């Protein structure tokens, strides 16, 4: 039967072996820690095939073996646990934002081994920022003695994932004329580079930590901070749209007669409730207790301490976000909304303000189907999502000479 399958599909023995390796790796990645028996049952391969494949993965130091703790009433020897190894390989991920960029080095288990953040001056042009990013990456690479399997780059939107070009970065002009992804790929030509929209990367990470647990079928991740974006996850898959720009909630209009946005639309949500706008409003309101220059840590603390003027300005951001969410909810009918990025730090009172405003504007049955949550993961979700994107692209891709030769 197997030989007939190979003949009918044109698969060689090497093809089948590589397919088995990637299938087993995916199973280990999705499970976290599991025994050979568990992984055989999960992926539908016999134990002998799993044992041979796992041996190769252990020799390559992609998979690590450990002793599992005994389950209740378990007899005999403890099982050997399989998990991705943190020893031999590394991934580098870069997050570009309007006011800063981050570079992080991670092992295959997702542990951040090194992370740096670099401010971006408003007057700096893309070519100069590109040089700073390259320098930061090279610094991380110089300090790393392990093999780097891949690199991830996340960008604010609108971002064309298909052609890997920034269409617009609000209040940061010139990026649409600078081919950042391809320049970075050319500079680091020996390392595969994978780009992704920042909100979609974060949505992937949130789905793994919260969406699966909550059994969500349609999860909307709202990224609110320096920019406003969203990622839609439908049955475990991040929805991209035809060009990769799906989720640009920040460029949906909440006021038809509002000011014109850089994107050409009028009254865009991002104009009214980004962190840049919040800071401008706070600067214009001298009755609060905040020191200057403003920073998000002080604003969050003042909000939580009940500074009336700060609470008023932050709650206005929540009301605007609710308006934008109502439009999206009526369009895609999610069952779960997760708030992330900087605004999630305002906590449950901020989320409750959004929820109550949304409730006023939705049909009762539609609202009752919704669950609102803050992100549970405390690390940078965009970096985490970029890590998962790169890891999946590297490990689950057959014909990877670094892994399978």
C-alpha positions as a printed NumPy array, in Angstrom:
array([[  0.   ,   0.   ,   0.   ],
       [  2.817,   2.419,   0.927],
       [  4.735,   1.651,  -2.292],
       [  1.557,   2.17 ,  -4.328],
       [  1.045,   5.512,  -2.591],
       [  4.6  ,   6.569,  -3.407],
       [  4.194,   5.596,  -7.056],
       [  0.884,   7.403,  -7.371],
       [  2.158,  10.601,  -5.787],
       [  5.731,  10.574,  -7.095],
       [  7.135,  10.728,  -3.55 ],
       [ 10.591,   9.309,  -2.854],
       [ 11.61 ,   7.656,   0.384],
       [ 13.419,  10.877,   1.329],
       [ 10.22 ,  12.866,   0.706],
       [  8.291,  10.551,   3.019],
       [ 10.966,  10.754,   5.72 ],
       [ 11.008,  14.561,   5.586],
       [  7.212,  14.625,   5.712],
       [  7.256,  12.377,   8.795],
       [  9.861,  14.592,  10.477],
       [  7.87 ,  17.783,   9.915],
       [  4.64 ,  16.092,  11.003],
       [  6.231,  14.903,  14.239],
       [  7.85 ,  18.282,  14.852],
       [  4.503,  20.014,  14.408],
       [  2.925,  17.613,  16.89 ],
       [  5.646,  18.28 ,  19.481],
       [  5.377,  22.042,  18.885],
       [  1.594,  22.054,  19.327],
       [  1.655,  19.777,  22.386],
       [  4.627,  21.289,  24.219],
       [  5.855,  18.17 ,  26.01 ],
       [  4.701,  14.67 ,  25.1  ],
       [  5.78 ,  11.032,  25.017],
       [  6.489,   8.981,  21.877],
       [  3.196,   7.131,  22.346],
       [  1.269,  10.4  ,  22.621],
       [  2.903,  11.882,  19.539],
       [  2.271,   8.677,  17.544],
       [ -1.415,   8.834,  18.452],
       [ -1.596,  12.561,  17.674],
       [ -0.017,  12.439,  14.197],
       [ -1.248,   8.982,  13.135],
       [  2.158,   7.33 ,  12.61 ],
       [  3.268,   3.98 ,  14.021],
       [  5.61 ,   4.013,  17.003],
       [  8.55 ,   2.538,  15.07 ],
       [  8.392,   5.403,  12.553],
       [  8.131,   7.935,  15.362],
       [ 11.091,   6.399,  17.211],
       [ 13.338,   6.548,  14.111],
       [ 12.355,  10.14 ,  13.333],
       [ 12.731,  11.291,  16.931],
       [ 16.217,   9.764,  17.116],
       [ 17.297,  11.905,  14.153],
       [ 15.724,  15.027,  15.68 ],
       [ 17.497,  14.348,  18.997],
       [ 20.838,  13.861,  17.213],
       [ 20.309,  17.19 ,  15.434],
       [ 19.516,  18.761,  18.858],
       [ 16.169,  20.017,  17.573],
       [ 14.287,  17.862,  20.081],
       [ 15.234,  17.296,  23.713],
       [ 14.376,  14.2  ,  25.777],
       [ 13.382,  14.456,  29.428],
       [ 11.802,  12.225,  32.063],
       [  8.064,  12.85 ,  32.443],
       [  6.568,  12.832,  35.929],
       [  4.413,   9.793,  36.668],
       [  0.686,  10.126,  36.233],
       [ -1.666,   9.013,  38.99 ],
       [ -1.824,   5.177,  39.218],
       [  0.776,   4.822,  36.462],
       [  2.811,   1.618,  36.794],
       [  6.316,   0.826,  35.561],
       [  8.951,   3.221,  34.311],
       [  8.296,   6.861,  33.671],
       [  7.858,   7.893,  30.03 ],
       [ 10.453,   9.846,  28.094],
       [  9.139,  13.323,  27.256],
       [  9.824,  15.069,  23.958],
       [ 10.056,  18.824,  23.557],
       [ 11.828,  21.345,  21.365],
       [ 15.436,  21.838,  22.435],
       [ 16.698,  25.166,  23.757],
       [ 20.357,  24.337,  23.185],
       [ 21.617,  24.475,  19.61 ],
       [ 19.487,  26.838,  17.506],
       [ 18.329,  30.436,  17.777],
       [ 15.829,  32.776,  16.087],
       [ 16.083,  36.563,  15.728],
       [ 12.938,  38.703,  15.609],
       [ 12.618,  42.425,  14.899],
       [  9.608,  44.626,  15.629],
       [  9.373,  48.019,  13.932],
       [  7.038,  50.607,  15.478],
       [  6.513,  54.309,  14.874],
       [  8.539,  55.498,  17.853],
       [ 10.956,  52.598,  18.382],
       [ 12.138,  49.192,  17.207],
       [ 12.994,  46.034,  19.124],
       [ 15.423,  43.203,  18.412],
       [ 15.229,  39.917,  20.312],
       [ 17.11 ,  36.617,  20.328],
       [ 15.114,  33.49 ,  21.255],
       [ 15.686,  29.757,  21.562],
       [ 13.355,  27.201,  19.978],
       [ 11.178,  27.033,  23.102],
       [ 10.375,  30.754,  22.876],
       [ 12.567,  31.941,  25.739],
       [ 13.842,  35.469,  25.096],
       [ 17.6  ,  35.339,  25.694],
       [ 18.313,  38.941,  24.742],
       [ 16.042,  41.883,  23.948],
       [ 16.856,  45.496,  23.18 ],
       [ 14.624,  48.472,  22.35 ],
       [ 15.863,  51.467,  20.381],
       [ 14.011,  54.809,  20.17 ],
       [ 13.282,  56.354,  16.768],
       [ 13.458,  60.115,  16.403],
       [ 10.584,  61.612,  14.435],
       [ 13.05 ,  63.336,  12.118],
       [ 14.962,  60.155,  11.238],
       [ 14.433,  58.854,   7.709],
       [ 13.98 ,  55.169,   6.737],
       [ 17.553,  54.688,   5.356],
       [ 19.032,  55.822,   8.676],
       [ 16.597,  53.69 ,  10.698],
       [ 17.467,  50.725,   8.469],
       [ 21.16 ,  51.185,   9.35 ],
       [ 20.274,  51.271,  13.064],
       [ 18.244,  48.061,  12.734],
       [ 21.11 ,  46.326,  10.914],
       [ 23.564,  47.405,  13.622],
       [ 21.273,  46.128,  16.377],
       [ 20.807,  42.759,  14.632],
       [ 24.537,  42.403,  14.012],
       [ 25.214,  43.128,  17.694],
       [ 22.841,  40.315,  18.71 ],
       [ 24.352,  37.97 ,  16.104],
       [ 27.91 ,  38.734,  17.265],
       [ 27.007,  37.813,  20.833],
       [ 25.361,  34.54 ,  19.686],
       [ 27.512,  31.416,  19.248],
       [ 24.61 ,  29.134,  18.252],
       [ 23.23 ,  28.69 ,  14.704],
       [ 20.489,  31.183,  13.754],
       [ 17.785,  29.298,  11.829],
       [ 15.635,  32.249,  10.792],
       [ 14.704,  35.868,  11.281],
       [ 11.303,  37.511,  11.714],
       [ 10.321,  41.089,  10.938],
       [  6.975,  42.573,  12.01 ],
       [  5.698,  45.877,  10.687],
       [  2.777,  48.203,  11.415],
       [  0.09 ,  48.488,   8.794],
       [ -1.317,  48.844,   6.361],
       [  1.24 ,  46.237,   5.253],
       [  0.971,  44.247,   2.029],
       [  2.061,  40.786,   3.141],
       [  1.878,  39.508,  -0.419],
       [  4.507,  41.921,  -1.782],
       [  6.034,  42.652,   1.652],
       [  5.678,  46.429,   1.368],
       [  4.506,  49.021,   3.872],
       [  1.604,  50.939,   2.364],
       [  1.439,  53.554,   5.102],
       [  2.856,  54.214,   8.549],
       [  0.738,  56.976,  10.086],
       [  2.77 ,  60.035,  11.114],
       [  5.946,  58.307,   9.882],
       [  6.157,  59.262,   6.191],
       [  8.458,  57.832,   3.504],
       [  8.223,  54.172,   4.57 ],
       [  5.973,  53.333,   1.63 ],
       [  8.872,  54.27 ,  -0.669],
       [ 11.456,  52.231,   1.228],
       [ 11.697,  48.49 ,   0.569],
       [ 12.697,  47.487,   4.104],
       [ 11.971,  43.747,   3.937],
       [ 13.912,  43.072,   0.744],
       [ 16.847,  45.249,   1.82 ],
       [ 17.073,  43.418,   5.134],
       [ 16.8  ,  40.058,   3.362],
       [ 19.598,  41.053,   0.983],
       [ 21.839,  42.224,   3.834],
       [ 21.358,  38.986,   5.812],
       [ 21.212,  36.738,   2.748],
       [ 22.384,  33.622,   4.601],
       [ 19.409,  33.67 ,   7.015],
       [ 15.801,  33.134,   5.836],
       [ 13.678,  36.162,   6.736],
       [  9.884,  36.072,   7.237],
       [  7.798,  39.251,   7.433],
       [  4.37 ,  39.734,   9.014],
       [  1.946,  42.484,   9.986],
       [  2.378,  43.186,  13.703],
       [ -1.269,  42.767,  14.75 ],
       [ -1.528,  39.455,  12.866],
       [  1.633,  38.209,  14.551],
       [  0.195,  39.126,  17.948],
       [ -3.142,  37.501,  17.059],
       [ -1.337,  34.231,  16.335],
       [  0.326,  34.345,  19.749],
       [ -2.95 ,  35.187,  21.536],
       [ -4.736,  32.345,  19.763],
       [ -2.172,  29.851,  21.094],
       [ -2.45 ,  31.122,  24.673],
       [ -6.142,  32.105,  24.948],
       [ -8.178,  31.307,  21.843],
       [ -7.635,  27.552,  21.976],
       [ -8.346,  27.427,  25.718],
       [-11.595,  29.358,  25.304],
       [-12.651,  27.215,  22.326],
       [-13.122,  30.342,  20.221],
       [-14.158,  29.928,  16.592],
       [-13.767,  33.587,  15.567],
       [-11.337,  35.571,  17.71 ],
       [-10.624,  39.272,  17.153],
       [ -7.379,  40.57 ,  18.613],
       [ -7.353,  44.376,  19.024],
       [ -3.89 ,  45.94 ,  19.157],
       [ -4.12 ,  49.428,  20.673],
       [ -1.135,  51.628,  21.422],
       [  1.173,  53.599,  19.134],
       [ -1.122,  52.431,  16.329],
       [ -4.523,  50.751,  16.145],
       [ -4.782,  47.418,  14.346],
       [ -6.471,  44.039,  14.572],
       [ -5.961,  40.398,  13.736],
       [ -8.825,  38.033,  12.977],
       [ -8.345,  34.327,  13.748],
       [-10.937,  31.974,  12.261],
       [-10.773,  28.349,  13.413],
       [ -7.093,  28.72 ,  14.266],
       [ -6.032,  30.464,  11.041],
       [ -5.097,  34.152,  10.881],
       [ -7.24 ,  35.74 ,   8.163],
       [ -5.039,  37.713,   5.753],
       [ -7.36 ,  38.929,   3.018],
       [ -6.392,  38.903,  -0.663],
       [ -3.291,  41.091,  -0.18 ],
       [ -2.567,  40.572,   3.499],
       [ -4.088,  43.856,   4.698],
       [ -7.13 ,  42.421,   6.506],
       [ -7.587,  43.78 ,  10.033],
       [ -6.872,  47.468,   9.393],
       [ -9.467,  48.623,  11.905],
       [ -7.409,  51.764,  12.528],
       [ -8.314,  52.99 ,   9.051],
       [-12.048,  52.444,   9.326],
       [-13.994,  55.678,   9.712],
       [-15.89 ,  56.578,  12.885],
       [-16.63 ,  60.175,  11.791],
       [-17.525,  60.865,   8.197],
       [-16.821,  64.588,   8.582],
       [-13.642,  64.038,  10.594],
       [-10.127,  65.128,   9.596],
       [ -8.496,  63.456,   6.626],
       [ -6.086,  60.638,   7.477],
       [ -2.775,  60.007,   5.733],
       [ -4.471,  57.012,   4.091],
       [ -6.945,  59.33 ,   2.307],
       [-10.012,  58.379,   4.359],
       [-11.782,  60.776,   6.708],
       [-12.304,  60.286,  10.447],
       [-10.123,  57.164,  10.805],
       [-10.246,  55.447,  14.189],
       [ -6.475,  55.731,  14.618],
       [ -6.679,  59.53 ,  14.369],
       [ -8.869,  59.614,  17.478],
       [ -7.408,  57.014,  19.809],
       [ -3.773,  56.108,  19.16 ],
       [ -1.244,  56.681,  21.911],
       [  0.101,  59.62 ,  19.897],
       [ -3.343,  61.265,  20.066],
       [ -3.744,  60.455,  23.761],
       [ -0.428,  62.156,  24.536],
       [ -1.374,  65.211,  22.441],
       [ -4.66 ,  65.497,  24.344],
       [ -2.895,  65.185,  27.689],
       [ -0.357,  67.845,  26.724],
       [ -3.233,  70.187,  25.861],
       [ -4.875,  69.447,  29.239],
       [ -2.748,  71.044,  31.956],
       [ -5.011,  70.037,  34.861],
       [ -3.551,  66.534,  35.327],
       [ -0.672,  65.559,  37.63 ],
       [  1.603,  63.962,  35.009],
       [  5.282,  64.952,  34.724],
       [  6.849,  65.831,  31.379],
       [  7.955,  64.393,  29.046],
       [  4.975,  62.032,  29.012],
       [  5.494,  58.282,  29.013],
       [  3.04 ,  55.406,  29.007],
       [  4.136,  54.11 ,  32.443],
       [  3.189,  57.394,  34.14 ],
       [ -0.113,  57.613,  32.242],
       [ -1.103,  54.06 ,  33.257],
       [ -0.21 ,  54.737,  36.887],
       [ -2.153,  58.018,  36.965],
       [ -5.187,  56.301,  35.408],
       [ -5.074,  53.509,  37.982],
       [ -4.638,  56.049,  40.811],
       [ -7.773,  57.871,  39.662],
       [ -6.388,  61.158,  38.324],
       [ -9.676,  62.627,  37.047],
       [ -8.24 ,  64.373,  33.999],
       [ -6.212,  61.329,  32.935],
       [ -9.219,  59.05 ,  33.483],
       [-11.344,  61.375,  31.337],
       [ -8.859,  61.345,  28.448],
       [ -8.218,  57.588,  28.625],
       [-11.939,  56.773,  28.829],
       [-12.447,  58.873,  25.702],
       [ -9.959,  56.545,  23.96 ],
       [-12.043,  53.576,  25.163],
       [-15.226,  55.104,  23.752],
       [-13.632,  55.65 ,  20.353],
       [-12.258,  52.089,  20.32 ],
       [-15.751,  50.794,  21.101],
       [-17.148,  52.672,  18.097],
       [-14.607,  51.036,  15.832],
       [-15.242,  47.61 ,  17.333],
       [-19.001,  47.83 ,  16.771],
       [-18.415,  48.148,  13.019],
       [-16.117,  45.113,  12.973],
       [-18.385,  43.021,  15.215],
       [-21.329,  43.598,  12.921],
       [-19.188,  42.608,   9.935],
       [-17.392,  39.45 ,  11.141],
       [-19.422,  38.339,  14.217],
       [-16.562,  37.25 ,  16.541],
       [-17.216,  35.284,  19.714],
       [-14.132,  36.6  ,  21.509],
       [-12.333,  39.98 ,  21.601],
       [ -8.888,  40.259,  23.193],
       [ -7.349,  43.652,  23.909],
       [ -3.576,  43.853,  23.676],
       [ -0.543,  46.103,  23.277],
       [  0.002,  49.223,  25.416],
       [ -3.66 ,  50.   ,  26.173],
       [ -4.163,  46.587,  27.781],
       [ -2.072,  47.928,  30.662],
       [ -4.986,  50.167,  31.692],
       [ -6.597,  46.942,  32.904],
       [-10.118,  45.699,  33.531],
       [-11.762,  49.136,  34.124],
       [-10.642,  50.252,  30.659],
       [-11.893,  47.013,  29.092],
       [-15.202,  47.364,  30.956],
       [-15.642,  50.875,  29.551],
       [-15.191,  49.501,  26.038],
       [-17.556,  46.585,  26.697],
       [-20.336,  48.797,  28.089],
       [-20.116,  51.174,  25.131],
       [-20.199,  48.249,  22.681],
       [-23.228,  46.835,  24.496],
       [-25.169,  50.066,  23.893],
       [-24.667,  49.776,  20.137],
       [-25.242,  46.064,  19.437],
       [-28.2  ,  43.743,  19.2  ],
       [-28.632,  41.949,  22.515],
       [-28.038,  38.437,  21.144],
       [-24.912,  39.522,  19.291],
       [-23.431,  41.103,  22.43 ],
       [-24.297,  38.094,  24.594],
       [-22.231,  35.91 ,  22.247],
       [-19.127,  38.02 ,  22.945],
       [-16.384,  37.495,  25.519],
       [-14.014,  40.395,  26.256],
       [-10.555,  39.634,  27.634],
       [ -7.228,  41.326,  28.247],
       [ -4.14 ,  39.578,  26.947],
       [ -2.804,  37.183,  29.557],
       [  0.751,  36.968,  28.261],
       [  2.968,  39.681,  29.739],
       [  5.749,  39.498,  27.14 ],
       [  5.588,  41.442,  23.874],
       [  2.893,  39.594,  21.91 ],
       [  4.204,  40.815,  18.576],
       [  7.66 ,  39.404,  19.274],
       [  6.053,  36.183,  20.483],
       [  3.842,  35.937,  17.395],
       [  6.796,  36.636,  15.108],
       [  8.688,  33.852,  16.884],
       [  5.856,  31.393,  16.198],
       [  5.635,  32.53 ,  12.571],
       [  9.371,  32.018,  11.98 ],
       [  9.47 ,  28.739,  13.892],
       [  6.587,  27.308,  11.875],
       [  8.124,  28.515,   8.614],
       [ 11.528,  26.99 ,   9.417],
       [ 10.59 ,  23.737,  11.139],
       [  7.564,  22.705,   9.112],
       [  9.142,  23.355,   5.735],
       [ 10.547,  20.259,   4.062],
       [ 13.847,  20.379,   2.132],
       [ 15.422,  22.438,   4.924],
       [ 19.114,  21.472,   4.548],
       [ 20.06 ,  22.738,   8.008],
       [ 17.609,  20.37 ,   9.656],
       [ 17.064,  17.367,   7.416],
       [ 20.406,  16.525,   5.777]])
